[in-house]
MMTF fields as JSON, N, C-alpha, C and O atoms, coordinates in Angstrom:
{
  "mmtfVersion": "1.0.0",
  "mmtfProducer": "UNKNOWN",
  "numBonds": 363,
  "numAtoms": 364,
  "numGroups": 91,
  "numChains": 1,
  "numModels": 1,
  "chainsPerModel": [1],
  "groupsPerChain": [91],
  "chainIdList": ["A"],
  "bondAtomList": [4, 2, 8, 6, 12, 10, 16, 14, 20, 18, 24, 22, 28, 26, 32, 30, 36, 34, 40, 38, 44, 42, 48, 46, 52, 50, 56, 54, 60, 58, 64, 62, 68, 66, 72, 70, 76, 74, 80, 78, 84, 82, 88, 86, 92, 90, 96, 94, 100, 98, 104, 102, 108, 106, 112, 110, 116, 114, 120, 118, 124, 122, 128, 126, 132, 130, 136, 134, 140, 138, 144, 142, 148, 146, 152, 150, 156, 154, 160, 158, 164, 162, 168, 166, 172, 170, 176, 174, 180, 178, 184, 182, 188, 186, 192, 190, 196, 194, 200, 198, 204, 202, 208, 206, 212, 210, 216, 214, 220, 218, 224, 222, 228, 226, 232, 230, 236, 234, 240, 238, 244, 242, 248, 246, 252, 250, 256, 254, 260, 258, 264, 262, 268, 266, 272, 270, 276, 274, 280, 278, 284, 282, 288, 286, 292, 290, 296, 294, 300, 298, 304, 302, 308, 306, 312, 310, 316, 314, 320, 318, 324, 322, 328, 326, 332, 330, 336, 334, 340, 338, 344, 342, 348, 346, 352, 350, 356, 354, 360, 358],
  "bondOrderList": [1, 1, 1, 1, 1, 1, 1, 1, 1, 1, 1, 1, 1, 1, 1, 1, 1, 1, 1, 1, 1, 1, 1, 1, 1, 1, 1, 1, 1, 1, 1, 1, 1, 1, 1, 1, 1, 1, 1, 1, 1, 1, 1, 1, 1, 1, 1, 1, 1, 1, 1, 1, 1, 1, 1, 1, 1, 1, 1, 1, 1, 1, 1, 1, 1, 1, 1, 1, 1, 1, 1, 1, 1, 1, 1, 1, 1, 1, 1, 1, 1, 1, 1, 1, 1, 1, 1, 1, 1, 1],
  "groupList": [{"groupName": "UNK", "atomNameList": ["N", "CA", "C", "O"], "elementList": ["N", "C", "C", "O"], "formalChargeList": [0, 0, 0, 0], "bondAtomList": [1, 0, 2, 1, 3, 2], "bondOrderList": [1, 1, 2], "singleLetterCode": "X", "chemCompType": "L-PEPTIDE LINKING"}],
  "groupTypeList": [0, 0, 0, 0, 0, 0, 0, 0, 0, 0, 0, 0, 0, 0, 0, 0, 0, 0, 0, 0, 0, 0, 0, 0, 0, 0, 0, 0, 0, 0, 0, 0, 0, 0, 0, 0, 0, 0, 0, 0, 0, 0, 0, 0, 0, 0, 0, 0, 0, 0, 0, 0, 0, 0, 0, 0, 0, 0, 0, 0, 0, 0, 0, 0, 0, 0, 0, 0, 0, 0, 0, 0, 0, 0, 0, 0, 0, 0, 0, 0, 0, 0, 0, 0, 0, 0, 0, 0, 0, 0, 0],
  "groupIdList": [1, 2, 3, 4, 5, 6, 7, 8, 9, 10, 11, 12, 13, 14, 15, 16, 17, 18, 19, 20, 21, 22, 23, 24, 25, 26, 27, 28, 29, 30, 31, 32, 33, 34, 35, 36, 37, 38, 39, 40, 41, 42, 43, 44, 45, 46, 47, 48, 49, 50, 51, 52, 53, 54, 55, 56, 57, 58, 59, 60, 61, 62, 63, 64, 65, 66, 67, 68, 69, 70, 71, 72, 73, 74, 75, 76, 77, 78, 79, 80, 81, 82, 83, 84, 85, 86, 87, 88, 89, 90, 91],
  "secStructList": [7, 7, 7, 7, 7, 2, 2, 2, 2, 2, 2, 2, 2, 2, 2, 2, 2, 2, 2, 2, 2, 2, 2, 2, 2, 6, 2, 2, 2, 2, 2, 2, 2, 2, 2, 2, 2, 2, 2, 2, 2, 2, 2, 2, 2, 6, 1, 6, 6, 1, 7, 7, 1, 3, 3, 6, 6, 6, 6, 3, 3, 7, 2, 2, 2, 2, 2, 2, 6, 7, 2, 2, 2, 2, 2, 2, 2, 2, 2, 2, 2, 2, 2, 2, 2, 2, 2, 2, 6, 7, 7],
  "xCoordList": [17.946, 18.04, 16.631, 15.779, 16.398, 15.09, 15.101, 16.005, 14.108, 13.99, 12.953, 11.927, 13.224, 12.309, 11.083, 11.174, 9.944, 8.723, 8.749, 9.608, 7.811, 7.752, 7.538, 8.153, 6.682, 6.418, 7.682, 7.946, 8.456, 9.701, 10.721, 11.406, 10.822, 11.753, 11.362, 12.228, 10.07, 9.601, 9.923, 10.334, 9.739, 10.042, 11.519, 11.88, 12.371, 13.822, 14.24, 15.03, 13.715, 14.052, 13.553, 14.249, 12.361, 11.824, 12.674, 12.893, 13.151, 14.022, 15.323, 15.793, 15.904, 17.151, 16.959, 17.815, 15.846, 15.586, 15.272, 15.762, 14.474, 14.074, 15.179, 15.095, 16.199, 17.289, 18.114, 18.618, 18.26, 19.012, 18.348, 19.021, 17.04, 16.43, 16.4, 16.544, 16.217, 16.218, 17.575, 17.652, 18.644, 19.995, 20.228, 20.857, 19.737, 19.911, 19.104, 19.566, 17.914, 17.108, 17.784, 17.777, 18.358, 19.011, 20.444, 21.108, 20.941, 22.351, 22.798, 23.902, 22.019, 22.51, 22.745, 23.722, 21.855, 22.008, 23.199, 23.975, 23.349, 24.452, 25.805, 26.79, 25.863, 27.132, 27.581, 28.779, 26.646, 26.986, 27.085, 28.038, 26.118, 26.063, 26.039, 25.434, 26.678, 26.635, 27.334, 26.878, 28.432, 29.199, 28.404, 28.298, 27.838, 27.094, 25.848, 25.5, 25.183, 23.987, 24.369, 23.722, 25.424, 25.86, 26.353, 26.04, 27.114, 27.605, 26.442, 26.437, 25.468, 24.315, 23.519, 23.051, 23.363, 22.639, 23.376, 22.751, 24.706, 25.487, 25.387, 25.275, 25.426, 25.277, 23.923, 23.805, 22.897, 21.554, 21.458, 20.911, 21.968, 21.788, 22.797, 22.573, 23.902, 24.892, 24.871, 25.832, 23.782, 23.692, 23.604, 23.394, 23.765, 23.843, 22.568, 22.645, 21.399, 20.154, 19.517, 18.367, 20.242, 19.702, 19.723, 20.621, 18.741, 18.769, 19.896, 20.296, 20.407, 21.493, 21.011, 19.826, 21.957, 21.594, 21.27, 20.402, 21.971, 21.739, 21.578, 22.411, 20.517, 20.289, 20.173, 19.11, 21.252, 21.278, 20.395, 19.824, 20.278, 19.461, 17.989, 17.313, 17.497, 16.101, 15.917, 14.794, 17.007, 16.954, 16.432, 15.698, 16.795, 16.339, 17.471, 18.463, 17.279, 18.236, 17.477, 16.405, 18.032, 17.398, 17.524, 18.474, 16.572, 16.636, 17.829, 18.346, 18.271, 19.429, 20.696, 21.585, 20.778, 21.959, 22.124, 23.241, 21.023, 21.091, 21.538, 22.268, 21.112, 21.507, 22.987, 23.706, 23.443, 24.838, 25.794, 26.867, 25.43, 26.332, 26.115, 26.759, 25.236, 24.951, 26.142, 26.569, 26.68, 27.888, 27.665, 28.552, 26.506, 26.253, 26.154, 26.628, 25.55, 25.445, 26.819, 27.072, 27.693, 29.056, 29.809, 30.542, 29.632, 30.305, 29.769, 30.529, 28.468, 27.889, 28.318, 28.37, 28.621, 29.063, 30.565, 31.064, 31.278, 32.738, 33.222, 34.158, 32.647, 33.16, 33.077, 34.008, 31.981, 31.886, 32.834, 33.295, 33.133, 34.127, 35.505, 36.225, 35.875, 37.189, 37.311, 38.34, 36.274, 36.293, 36.378, 37.119, 35.629, 35.655, 37.035, 37.509, 37.677, 39.023, 40.013, 40.86, 39.906, 40.832, 40.581, 41.519, 39.316, 38.977, 39.328, 39.874, 39.012, 39.292, 40.727, 41.161, 41.479, 42.885, 43.131, 44.176, 42.177, 42.329, 42.592, 42.092, 43.379, 43.65, 43.007, 43.128],
  "yCoordList": [-8.915, -8.359, -8.174, -9.053, -7.029, -6.704, -6.931, -6.471, -7.632, -7.88, -6.934, -6.652, -6.457, -5.538, -6.294, -7.438, -5.637, -6.236, -6.156, -5.499, -6.821, -6.823, -5.407, -5.026, -4.636, -3.265, -2.405, -1.583, -2.585, -1.826, -2.213, -1.35, -3.505, -3.957, -3.413, -3.024, -3.384, -2.846, -1.359, -0.873, -0.638, 0.789, 1.064, 1.981, 0.282, 0.456, 0.125, 0.853, -0.962, -1.338, -0.287, 0.054, 0.223, 1.274, 2.53, 3.161, 2.895, 4.065, 3.852, 4.754, 2.676, 2.39, 2.425, 2.933, 1.891, 1.843, 3.233, 3.591, 4.015, 5.333, 6.378, 7.44, 6.094, 7.05, 7.166, 8.246, 6.073, 6.122, 7.038, 7.921, 6.868, 7.795, 9.236, 10.17, 9.424, 10.781, 11.437, 12.627, 10.675, 11.219, 11.557, 12.569, 10.737, 11.015, 12.239, 13.01, 12.418, 13.594, 14.859, 15.894, 14.777, 15.943, 16.128, 17.069, 15.271, 15.312, 16.63, 17.077, 17.28, 18.565, 19.607, 20.355, 19.65, 20.603, 20.221, 21.087, 18.941, 18.502, 18.693, 18.994, 18.521, 18.72, 20.175, 20.449, 21.099, 22.518, 23.075, 23.786, 22.762, 23.362, 22.321, 22.545, 21.2, 20.114, 20.4, 19.958, 21.131, 21.389, 22.179, 21.728, 23.337, 24.074, 23.338, 23.405, 22.643, 21.897, 20.79, 20.608, 20.052, 18.938, 19.435, 18.823, 20.523, 21.082, 21.518, 21.243, 22.193, 22.65, 21.464, 21.491, 20.424, 19.226, 18.537, 18.115, 18.42, 17.809, 18.612, 18.036, 19.945, 20.762, 20.527, 20.541, 20.311, 20.077, 18.73, 18.665, 17.677, 16.36, 16.076, 15.175, 16.819, 16.612, 17.719, 17.873, 18.49, 19.537, 18.897, 17.69, 19.705, 19.176, 18.476, 17.416, 19.043, 18.472, 17.474, 17.081, 17.066, 16.129, 14.706, 14.347, 13.898, 12.48, 11.756, 12.18, 10.679, 9.956, 9.305, 9.014, 9.081, 8.448, 6.97, 6.424, 6.336, 4.917, 4.773, 5.258, 4.112, 3.856, 2.351, 1.774, 1.722, 0.263, -0.244, -1.33, 0.528, 0.075, -0.027, -0.983, 0.939, 0.894, 0.129, -0.224, -0.127, -0.929, -0.206, -0.792, 1.068, 1.782, 2.565, 2.918, 2.822, 3.576, 4.733, 4.543, 5.921, 7.102, 7.081, 6.516, 7.692, 7.795, 8.638, 8.465, 9.551, 10.383, 9.542, 9.916, 8.414, 7.564, 7.056, 6.995, 6.694, 6.207, 7.315, 7.052, 8.538, 9.663, 9.984, 10.226, 9.988, 10.32, 9.289, 9.65, 8.026, 6.959, 6.539, 5.595, 7.204, 6.824, 7.18, 8.334, 6.213, 6.482, 7.442, 8.236, 7.386, 8.249, 9.718, 10.595, 9.987, 11.37, 11.954, 13.127, 11.153, 11.62, 11.904, 12.888, 11.046, 11.251, 12.467, 13.172, 12.717, 13.859, 15.186, 16.201, 15.191, 16.423, 16.641, 17.716, 15.662, 15.755, 16.86, 17.567, 17.061, 18.138, 19.523, 20.317, 19.819, 21.136, 21.246, 22.342, 20.126, 20.132, 20.478, 21.283, 19.88, 20.126, 21.571, 22.21, 22.085, 23.471, 24.429, 25.41, 24.149, 25.017, 25.009, 26.051, 23.849, 23.787, 24.616, 25.31, 24.543, 25.312, 26.814, 27.609, 27.189, 28.61, 29.196, 30.296, 28.455, 28.943, 28.729, 29.288, 27.923, 27.688, 26.776, 26.856, 25.914, 24.964, 23.581, 23.221, 22.8, 21.413, 20.449, 19.237],
  "zCoordList": [15.952, 14.621, 14.078, 14.212, 13.467, 12.919, 11.411, 10.714, 10.921, 9.485, 8.889, 9.509, 7.701, 7.027, 6.538, 6.094, 6.628, 6.104, 4.584, 3.996, 3.972, 2.504, 1.966, 0.97, 2.607, 2.16, 2.272, 1.395, 3.331, 3.501, 2.434, 1.885, 2.141, 1.102, -0.265, -1.049, -0.557, -1.832, -1.919, -2.973, -0.823, -0.811, -1.026, -1.765, -0.39, -0.544, -1.976, -2.577, -2.518, -3.892, -4.874, -5.83, -4.641, -5.5, -5.466, -6.5, -4.294, -4.171, -4.926, -5.619, -4.799, -5.515, -7.027, -7.752, -7.502, -8.941, -9.488, -10.558, -8.785, -9.267, -9.145, -9.763, -8.367, -8.21, -9.488, -9.797, -10.235, -11.502, -12.524, -13.056, -12.829, -13.789, -13.285, -14.074, -11.984, -11.437, -11.624, -11.931, -11.444, -11.643, -13.112, -13.42, -14.003, -15.429, -15.878, -16.719, -15.325, -15.661, -15.132, -15.799, -13.954, -13.347, -13.819, -13.383, -14.686, -15.073, -15.705, -15.396, -16.565, -17.095, -16.004, -16.049, -15.041, -13.941, -13.075, -12.671, -12.788, -11.934, -12.603, -11.93, -13.918, -14.621, -14.554, -14.486, -14.573, -14.566, -13.144, -12.824, -12.3, -10.961, -9.86, -8.811, -10.077, -9.109, -7.802, -6.748, -7.851, -6.638, -5.608, -4.467, -5.948, -4.919, -4.439, -3.26, -5.341, -4.942, -3.97, -2.938, -4.305, -3.454, -2.104, -1.083, -2.062, -0.796, 0.099, 1.299, -0.489, 0.288, 0.823, 1.961, 0.006, 0.437, 1.583, 2.556, 1.476, 2.556, 3.845, 4.927, 3.739, 4.943, 5.585, 6.81, 4.766, 5.301, 6.02, 7.121, 5.431, 6.057, 7.163, 7.972, 7.221, 8.272, 9.327, 10.08, 9.386, 10.405, 11.783, 11.901, 12.823, 14.184, 14.645, 15.267, 14.355, 14.855, 13.882, 14.073, 12.853, 11.862, 12.41, 13.171, 12.027, 12.424, 11.69, 10.606, 12.263, 11.586, 10.297, 10.135, 9.378, 8.113, 8.297, 7.616, 9.217, 9.51, 11.015, 11.78, 11.439, 12.852, 13.037, 12.807, 13.447, 13.556, 14.688, 14.588, 15.757, 16.89, 16.51, 16.891, 15.77, 15.347, 14.047, 13.686, 13.348, 12.133, 10.919, 10.123, 10.752, 9.57, 8.931, 9.569, 7.639, 6.84, 6.21, 5.635, 6.319, 5.743, 4.224, 3.683, 3.543, 2.086, 1.661, 0.557, 2.523, 2.216, 2.036, 1.272, 2.733, 2.632, 1.197, 0.684, 0.556, -0.819, -1.767, -2.723, -1.517, -2.361, -2.159, -3.129, -0.917, -0.62, -1.198, -1.682, -1.155, -1.6, -3.045, -3.504, -3.772, -5.15, -6.053, -6.074, -6.792, -7.589, -8.756, -9.072, -9.398, -10.545, -10.133, -10.854, -8.997, -8.542, -8.231, -8.505, -7.668, -7.417, -8.7, -8.788, -9.695, -10.983, -11.73, -12.394, -11.625, -12.313, -11.695, -12.39, -10.421, -9.76, -9.907, -9.574, -10.39, -10.499, -11.435, -11.062, -12.63, -13.497, -12.867, -12.998, -12.189, -11.557, -10.367, -10.049, -9.703, -8.621, -9.172, -8.58, -10.293, -10.9, -11.361, -11.14, -11.995, -12.458, -11.269, -11.314, -10.218, -9.046, -8.389, -7.937, -8.332, -7.741, -8.555, -7.991, -9.865, -10.715, -10.626, -10.575, -10.607, -10.539, -9.175, -9.085, -8.117, -6.774, -6.345, -5.338, -7.099, -6.798, -5.613, -4.968, -5.327, -4.21, -4.754, -5.82, -4.025, -4.424, -3.485, -3.664]
}
């Protein structure tokens, strides 16, 4: 098992802390256009030649994993998802 160094732990904690204010600053954009932005971002990080989000063998986690699993970002994109489903007629 590989343990993170102090610098790695500080970087991970900093990313987690700074993601909240970044989500709040981007909230007006995400509330209006969150669905297309989120879909395009997911297509980018889940493309065929993309590195995995979590690599247990090497002991690292991509910064994208924190963005994908962040609860506030999912909630901010929800209104545009609901509107898009109603307009496009998909459930």
